[in-house]
C-alpha cells in the first residue's frame, strides 16, 4: 500500500466537492482524537507541515521531519474510516564522526473509529474508540519493520463551552511487545476561533523504557472548514525524543 496515489485521488475528490456540510471536530492536534465522527459521505484531510522530532540515542543525534497525513471518511452512523501515513520524511543523523541523511516515505495505516455520539453534539461527556492496523511498507529509516496493531480510546468532559478536558489511552502491539500510552489534556477556548491546551503523555515501552512528555498547543479556525494548529512537547526524564513539535492544517470537505 502506497499512500501517495491514494492522496492524489482523494485530493481530486476534494477539489470537485460542490458544497460544504457542517464542520466537524478535527483529530489534530494533541493526544487522542475527536469523540465524534464525520457525517456520512464527507471527507477531511489533516496534514502536518511538517512534524519535527529530535532524539539522542546510542551516541547519535537524530532530527526527523515528517509530513504526516490523515484522510478521514464518514461512513454513516457512528463509524468513520481513516487512512494515514507520511509520503515524505527526512532524517538527519550525526554522531561518532559521521553525518548522513535519508529521505523516504513511512508506513501506511488504516483505521475505523466508532463514536456513540455520531457526528452530532457530543454533549458534556463523550467517548470514542479507534482500532488501527499499520502496515510495514515504509522505507527502512521511517517504518516500524513489522505490522503494528493499535487500539485506543478518548474520553472527553466539557463542563461548559469554554473548557474541554480529555483522557486518551492506547496500546500498540508491535513485534510481540506492547507500548502503553496515557495522556490527559486540558483545553480552553478563547473567543470564537482559538483553542489552547496543555498535555502530558505517559508512555511505557517494554523495550525502550518509560517516557514522559509535557507541552501543549493551539488550534485556530479559519472560516468554518479550515483549522490551523501548532504544538510542542518536551521530554521529562531520560527516555524518548527530547522535542516533538509541529504545525498543521485540517480541511473539511462535504457534499
mmCIF file of C-alpha atoms in Angstrom:
data_model
loop_
_atom_site.group_PDB
_atom_site.id
_atom_site.type_symbol
_atom_site.label_atom_id
_atom_site.label_comp_id
_atom_site.label_asym_id
_atom_site.label_seq_id
_atom_site.Cartn_x
_atom_site.Cartn_y
_atom_site.Cartn_z
ATOM 1 C CA UNK A 1 0.000 0.000 0.000
ATOM 2 C CA UNK A 2 1.432 3.374 -1.025
ATOM 3 C CA UNK A 3 -0.198 6.490 0.393
ATOM 4 C CA UNK A 4 0.802 8.858 -2.405
ATOM 5 C CA UNK A 5 -1.595 7.603 -5.139
ATOM 6 C CA UNK A 6 -4.420 7.441 -2.592
ATOM 7 C CA UNK A 7 -3.804 11.033 -1.503
ATOM 8 C CA UNK A 8 -3.716 12.212 -5.114
ATOM 9 C CA UNK A 9 -7.042 10.504 -5.820
ATOM 10 C CA UNK A 10 -8.680 11.894 -2.695
ATOM 11 C CA UNK A 11 -7.324 15.365 -3.423
ATOM 12 C CA UNK A 12 -9.099 15.301 -6.798
ATOM 13 C CA UNK A 13 -12.301 14.377 -4.979
ATOM 14 C CA UNK A 14 -11.798 17.299 -2.574
ATOM 15 C CA UNK A 15 -11.355 19.797 -5.396
ATOM 16 C CA UNK A 16 -14.541 18.628 -7.102
ATOM 17 C CA UNK A 17 -16.734 18.758 -3.968
ATOM 18 C CA UNK A 18 -19.678 21.038 -4.826
ATOM 19 C CA UNK A 19 -20.689 22.238 -1.353
ATOM 20 C CA UNK A 20 -19.773 22.164 2.322
ATOM 21 C CA UNK A 21 -21.596 20.449 5.170
ATOM 22 C CA UNK A 22 -21.408 21.484 8.811
ATOM 23 C CA UNK A 23 -17.791 21.479 10.095
ATOM 24 C CA UNK A 24 -16.694 18.546 12.306
ATOM 25 C CA UNK A 25 -14.283 18.211 15.204
ATOM 26 C CA UNK A 26 -10.780 17.516 13.874
ATOM 27 C CA UNK A 27 -8.425 14.903 15.331
ATOM 28 C CA UNK A 28 -5.457 17.324 15.193
ATOM 29 C CA UNK A 29 -3.710 18.486 17.315
ATOM 30 C CA UNK A 30 -2.976 16.876 20.688
ATOM 31 C CA UNK A 31 -3.078 13.344 22.030
ATOM 32 C CA UNK A 32 -6.029 11.191 21.079
ATOM 33 C CA UNK A 33 -8.769 12.017 18.617
ATOM 34 C CA UNK A 34 -12.181 13.673 18.428
ATOM 35 C CA UNK A 35 -15.053 11.856 20.135
ATOM 36 C CA UNK A 36 -17.309 12.430 17.112
ATOM 37 C CA UNK A 37 -17.115 11.101 13.542
ATOM 38 C CA UNK A 38 -17.586 12.799 10.194
ATOM 39 C CA UNK A 39 -21.091 12.927 8.690
ATOM 40 C CA UNK A 40 -21.797 10.196 6.140
ATOM 41 C CA UNK A 41 -20.212 10.805 2.749
ATOM 42 C CA UNK A 42 -17.951 13.664 3.869
ATOM 43 C CA UNK A 43 -14.151 13.867 3.877
ATOM 44 C CA UNK A 44 -11.437 15.576 5.899
ATOM 45 C CA UNK A 45 -7.695 15.917 5.319
ATOM 46 C CA UNK A 46 -5.429 16.599 8.305
ATOM 47 C CA UNK A 47 -1.862 17.393 7.255
ATOM 48 C CA UNK A 48 1.376 18.004 9.157
ATOM 49 C CA UNK A 49 3.572 20.768 7.700
ATOM 50 C CA UNK A 50 5.714 19.035 8.996
ATOM 51 C CA UNK A 51 6.234 17.378 12.386
ATOM 52 C CA UNK A 52 9.738 17.691 13.884
ATOM 53 C CA UNK A 53 11.341 15.215 16.292
ATOM 54 C CA UNK A 54 14.737 15.430 17.983
ATOM 55 C CA UNK A 55 16.244 12.410 19.752
ATOM 56 C CA UNK A 56 19.702 11.479 21.051
ATOM 57 C CA UNK A 57 20.299 7.732 21.322
ATOM 58 C CA UNK A 58 23.316 5.367 21.227
ATOM 59 C CA UNK A 59 25.706 8.238 20.594
ATOM 60 C CA UNK A 60 23.739 9.667 17.659
ATOM 61 C CA UNK A 61 21.631 12.813 17.392
ATOM 62 C CA UNK A 62 18.653 12.311 15.062
ATOM 63 C CA UNK A 63 16.443 15.024 13.634
ATOM 64 C CA UNK A 64 13.377 13.796 11.768
ATOM 65 C CA UNK A 65 10.887 15.812 9.709
ATOM 66 C CA UNK A 66 7.583 14.109 8.836
ATOM 67 C CA UNK A 67 4.773 15.291 6.564
ATOM 68 C CA UNK A 68 2.147 13.115 8.265
ATOM 69 C CA UNK A 69 -1.236 12.833 6.554
ATOM 70 C CA UNK A 70 -4.620 11.602 7.756
ATOM 71 C CA UNK A 71 -7.646 11.189 5.481
ATOM 72 C CA UNK A 72 -10.986 10.685 7.262
ATOM 73 C CA UNK A 73 -14.175 9.457 5.571
ATOM 74 C CA UNK A 74 -17.608 9.403 7.216
ATOM 75 C CA UNK A 75 -19.314 6.039 6.677
ATOM 76 C CA UNK A 76 -22.607 6.867 8.339
ATOM 77 C CA UNK A 77 -23.959 6.390 11.840
ATOM 78 C CA UNK A 78 -21.231 6.247 14.484
ATOM 79 C CA UNK A 79 -18.474 4.912 12.159
ATOM 80 C CA UNK A 80 -15.587 6.588 10.333
ATOM 81 C CA UNK A 81 -12.785 5.207 8.126
ATOM 82 C CA UNK A 82 -9.256 6.610 8.295
ATOM 83 C CA UNK A 83 -6.207 6.299 6.031
ATOM 84 C CA UNK A 84 -2.908 7.586 7.401
ATOM 85 C CA UNK A 85 0.747 7.769 6.503
ATOM 86 C CA UNK A 86 3.597 10.055 5.536
ATOM 87 C CA UNK A 87 4.538 10.426 1.865
ATOM 88 C CA UNK A 88 7.662 12.462 2.755
ATOM 89 C CA UNK A 89 10.152 12.128 5.613
ATOM 90 C CA UNK A 90 13.687 13.406 6.129
ATOM 91 C CA UNK A 91 16.213 12.085 8.659
ATOM 92 C CA UNK A 92 19.405 13.926 9.633
ATOM 93 C CA UNK A 93 21.766 11.845 11.761
ATOM 94 C CA UNK A 94 25.045 12.948 13.376
ATOM 95 C CA UNK A 95 27.368 11.154 15.750
ATOM 96 C CA UNK A 96 30.532 9.118 16.173
ATOM 97 C CA UNK A 97 32.281 11.113 13.461
ATOM 98 C CA UNK A 98 29.640 10.533 10.811
ATOM 99 C CA UNK A 99 26.842 12.516 9.224
ATOM 100 C CA UNK A 100 24.127 11.156 6.968
ATOM 101 C CA UNK A 101 20.628 11.994 5.796
ATOM 102 C CA UNK A 102 17.815 9.968 4.290
ATOM 103 C CA UNK A 103 14.552 10.822 2.547
ATOM 104 C CA UNK A 104 11.631 8.456 2.083
ATOM 105 C CA UNK A 105 8.042 7.534 2.915
ATOM 106 C CA UNK A 106 6.653 5.991 6.079
ATOM 107 C CA UNK A 107 4.283 3.149 6.847
ATOM 108 C CA UNK A 108 0.601 3.266 5.888
ATOM 109 C CA UNK A 109 -2.239 2.738 8.358
ATOM 110 C CA UNK A 110 -5.948 2.034 8.089
ATOM 111 C CA UNK A 111 -8.366 2.512 10.967
ATOM 112 C CA UNK A 112 -12.008 2.509 11.987
ATOM 113 C CA UNK A 113 -13.353 4.927 14.574
ATOM 114 C CA UNK A 114 -16.548 4.246 16.494
ATOM 115 C CA UNK A 115 -18.186 7.122 18.367
ATOM 116 C CA UNK A 116 -21.537 6.606 20.125
ATOM 117 C CA UNK A 117 -22.273 10.339 19.773
ATOM 118 C CA UNK A 118 -22.062 10.032 15.986
ATOM 119 C CA UNK A 119 -21.458 13.275 14.094
ATOM 120 C CA UNK A 120 -23.675 15.471 16.264
ATOM 121 C CA UNK A 121 -23.102 17.343 19.521
ATOM 122 C CA UNK A 122 -21.144 15.064 21.838
ATOM 123 C CA UNK A 123 -22.602 16.653 24.983
ATOM 124 C CA UNK A 124 -20.976 17.119 28.392
ATOM 125 C CA UNK A 125 -19.353 13.657 28.316
ATOM 126 C CA UNK A 126 -18.474 11.610 25.265
ATOM 127 C CA UNK A 127 -16.048 8.955 24.147
ATOM 128 C CA UNK A 128 -14.833 7.164 21.039
ATOM 129 C CA UNK A 129 -12.701 4.128 20.203
ATOM 130 C CA UNK A 130 -10.231 3.635 17.349
ATOM 131 C CA UNK A 131 -8.812 0.375 16.002
ATOM 132 C CA UNK A 132 -5.844 0.692 13.654
ATOM 133 C CA UNK A 133 -3.502 -1.529 11.641
ATOM 134 C CA UNK A 134 -0.189 -0.082 10.419
ATOM 135 C CA UNK A 135 1.465 -1.941 7.539
ATOM 136 C CA UNK A 136 5.250 -2.299 7.257
ATOM 137 C CA UNK A 137 5.533 -0.737 3.800
ATOM 138 C CA UNK A 138 7.659 2.302 4.664
ATOM 139 C CA UNK A 139 11.312 2.883 3.843
ATOM 140 C CA UNK A 140 13.833 1.403 6.283
ATOM 141 C CA UNK A 141 14.574 4.628 8.186
ATOM 142 C CA UNK A 142 10.907 5.584 8.544
ATOM 143 C CA UNK A 143 8.979 2.369 9.165
ATOM 144 C CA UNK A 144 8.278 0.003 12.036
ATOM 145 C CA UNK A 145 9.713 -3.001 10.223
ATOM 146 C CA UNK A 146 6.645 -5.089 11.087
ATOM 147 C CA UNK A 147 2.875 -4.810 11.177
ATOM 148 C CA UNK A 148 1.524 -2.916 14.195
ATOM 149 C CA UNK A 149 -1.952 -3.211 15.684
ATOM 150 C CA UNK A 150 -3.329 -0.412 17.888
ATOM 151 C CA UNK A 151 -6.434 0.103 19.974
ATOM 152 C CA UNK A 152 -7.227 3.406 21.671
ATOM 153 C CA UNK A 153 -9.977 5.423 23.273
ATOM 154 C CA UNK A 154 -10.554 9.079 24.027
ATOM 155 C CA UNK A 155 -12.896 10.313 26.751
ATOM 156 C CA UNK A 156 -13.974 13.955 26.806
ATOM 157 C CA UNK A 157 -15.519 16.140 29.508
ATOM 158 C CA UNK A 158 -16.923 19.588 28.649
ATOM 159 C CA UNK A 159 -18.052 21.490 31.725
ATOM 160 C CA UNK A 160 -19.117 24.416 29.519
ATOM 161 C CA UNK A 161 -18.389 25.909 26.098
ATOM 162 C CA UNK A 162 -15.041 27.322 27.246
ATOM 163 C CA UNK A 163 -13.375 24.304 28.888
ATOM 164 C CA UNK A 164 -12.662 20.858 27.444
ATOM 165 C CA UNK A 165 -10.692 18.077 29.131
ATOM 166 C CA UNK A 166 -9.807 14.700 27.607
ATOM 167 C CA UNK A 167 -8.115 11.462 28.608
ATOM 168 C CA UNK A 168 -6.522 9.334 25.891
ATOM 169 C CA UNK A 169 -5.473 5.689 26.442
ATOM 170 C CA UNK A 170 -3.850 3.496 23.791
ATOM 171 C CA UNK A 171 -1.991 0.215 23.325
ATOM 172 C CA UNK A 172 0.288 -0.607 20.377
ATOM 173 C CA UNK A 173 1.266 -4.219 19.649
ATOM 174 C CA UNK A 174 4.494 -4.469 17.630
ATOM 175 C CA UNK A 175 6.919 -7.403 17.289
ATOM 176 C CA UNK A 176 5.366 -9.177 20.266
ATOM 177 C CA UNK A 177 5.760 -6.160 22.570
ATOM 178 C CA UNK A 178 3.215 -3.716 23.926
ATOM 179 C CA UNK A 179 3.515 0.049 24.228
ATOM 180 C CA UNK A 180 1.006 1.777 26.510
ATOM 181 C CA UNK A 181 0.109 5.467 26.358
ATOM 182 C CA UNK A 182 -1.962 7.517 28.792
ATOM 183 C CA UNK A 183 -2.382 11.218 28.029
ATOM 184 C CA UNK A 184 -4.619 13.797 29.734
ATOM 185 C CA UNK A 185 -5.200 17.178 28.082
ATOM 186 C CA UNK A 186 -6.759 20.344 29.453
ATOM 187 C CA UNK A 187 -8.096 22.850 26.938
ATOM 188 C CA UNK A 188 -9.675 26.293 26.965
ATOM 189 C CA UNK A 189 -11.397 28.266 24.230
ATOM 190 C CA UNK A 190 -10.557 31.944 23.706
ATOM 191 C CA UNK A 191 -13.150 33.758 21.647
ATOM 192 C CA UNK A 192 -14.850 32.023 18.742
ATOM 193 C CA UNK A 193 -11.833 30.716 16.850
ATOM 194 C CA UNK A 194 -8.891 29.947 19.175
ATOM 195 C CA UNK A 195 -8.365 26.936 21.442
ATOM 196 C CA UNK A 196 -5.265 26.361 23.591
ATOM 197 C CA UNK A 197 -4.406 23.259 25.604
ATOM 198 C CA UNK A 198 -1.756 21.656 27.801
ATOM 199 C CA UNK A 199 -0.904 17.964 27.602
ATOM 200 C CA UNK A 200 1.081 15.255 29.372
ATOM 201 C CA UNK A 201 1.966 11.959 27.660
ATOM 202 C CA UNK A 202 2.996 8.997 29.849
ATOM 203 C CA UNK A 203 4.348 6.129 27.728
ATOM 204 C CA UNK A 204 5.500 2.673 28.808
ATOM 205 C CA UNK A 205 7.516 0.785 26.194
ATOM 206 C CA UNK A 206 8.616 -2.768 27.034
ATOM 207 C CA UNK A 207 11.818 -2.262 25.013
ATOM 208 C CA UNK A 208 12.763 1.409 25.445
ATOM 209 C CA UNK A 209 11.504 2.047 28.995
ATOM 210 C CA UNK A 210 9.192 4.718 30.369
ATOM 211 C CA UNK A 211 8.794 8.090 28.698
ATOM 212 C CA UNK A 212 7.131 11.279 29.867
ATOM 213 C CA UNK A 213 6.372 14.238 27.606
ATOM 214 C CA UNK A 214 4.736 17.541 28.532
ATOM 215 C CA UNK A 215 3.711 20.546 26.490
ATOM 216 C CA UNK A 216 0.738 21.980 24.688
ATOM 217 C CA UNK A 217 -0.573 23.655 21.590
ATOM 218 C CA UNK A 218 -3.117 25.880 19.902
ATOM 219 C CA UNK A 219 -5.707 25.471 17.147
ATOM 220 C CA UNK A 220 -7.227 28.353 15.171
ATOM 221 C CA UNK A 221 -10.288 28.153 12.927
ATOM 222 C CA UNK A 222 -10.089 29.952 9.587
ATOM 223 C CA UNK A 223 -13.664 30.234 8.461
ATOM 224 C CA UNK A 224 -15.871 27.216 9.080
ATOM 225 C CA UNK A 225 -13.915 24.445 7.336
ATOM 226 C CA UNK A 226 -10.191 25.027 7.870
ATOM 227 C CA UNK A 227 -8.151 24.757 11.060
ATOM 228 C CA UNK A 228 -4.502 25.727 11.631
ATOM 229 C CA UNK A 229 -2.582 24.252 14.553
ATOM 230 C CA UNK A 230 0.798 24.293 16.287
ATOM 231 C CA UNK A 231 2.099 22.252 19.211
ATOM 232 C CA UNK A 232 5.277 21.261 21.078
ATOM 233 C CA UNK A 233 6.168 18.583 23.634
ATOM 234 C CA UNK A 234 9.371 18.329 25.681
ATOM 235 C CA UNK A 235 10.825 15.241 27.303
ATOM 236 C CA UNK A 236 10.812 14.903 31.084
ATOM 237 C CA UNK A 237 13.266 12.188 32.074
ATOM 238 C CA UNK A 238 15.888 10.187 30.189
ATOM 239 C CA UNK A 239 13.982 8.213 27.543
ATOM 240 C CA UNK A 240 12.231 9.216 24.346
ATOM 241 C CA UNK A 241 12.531 12.188 21.979
ATOM 242 C CA UNK A 242 13.796 15.365 23.627
ATOM 243 C CA UNK A 243 11.481 17.523 21.497
ATOM 244 C CA UNK A 244 8.415 16.792 19.366
ATOM 245 C CA UNK A 245 6.806 19.772 17.630
ATOM 246 C CA UNK A 246 4.798 20.595 14.581
ATOM 247 C CA UNK A 247 2.380 22.760 12.682
ATOM 248 C CA UNK A 248 -0.510 21.543 10.575
ATOM 249 C CA UNK A 249 -3.660 22.297 8.672
ATOM 250 C CA UNK A 250 -7.002 20.452 8.686
ATOM 251 C CA UNK A 251 -9.637 20.831 5.966
ATOM 252 C CA UNK A 252 -13.198 19.530 5.845
ATOM 253 C CA UNK A 253 -14.927 18.754 2.560
ATOM 254 C CA UNK A 254 -18.648 17.999 2.477
ATOM 255 C CA UNK A 255 -21.149 17.166 -0.228
#
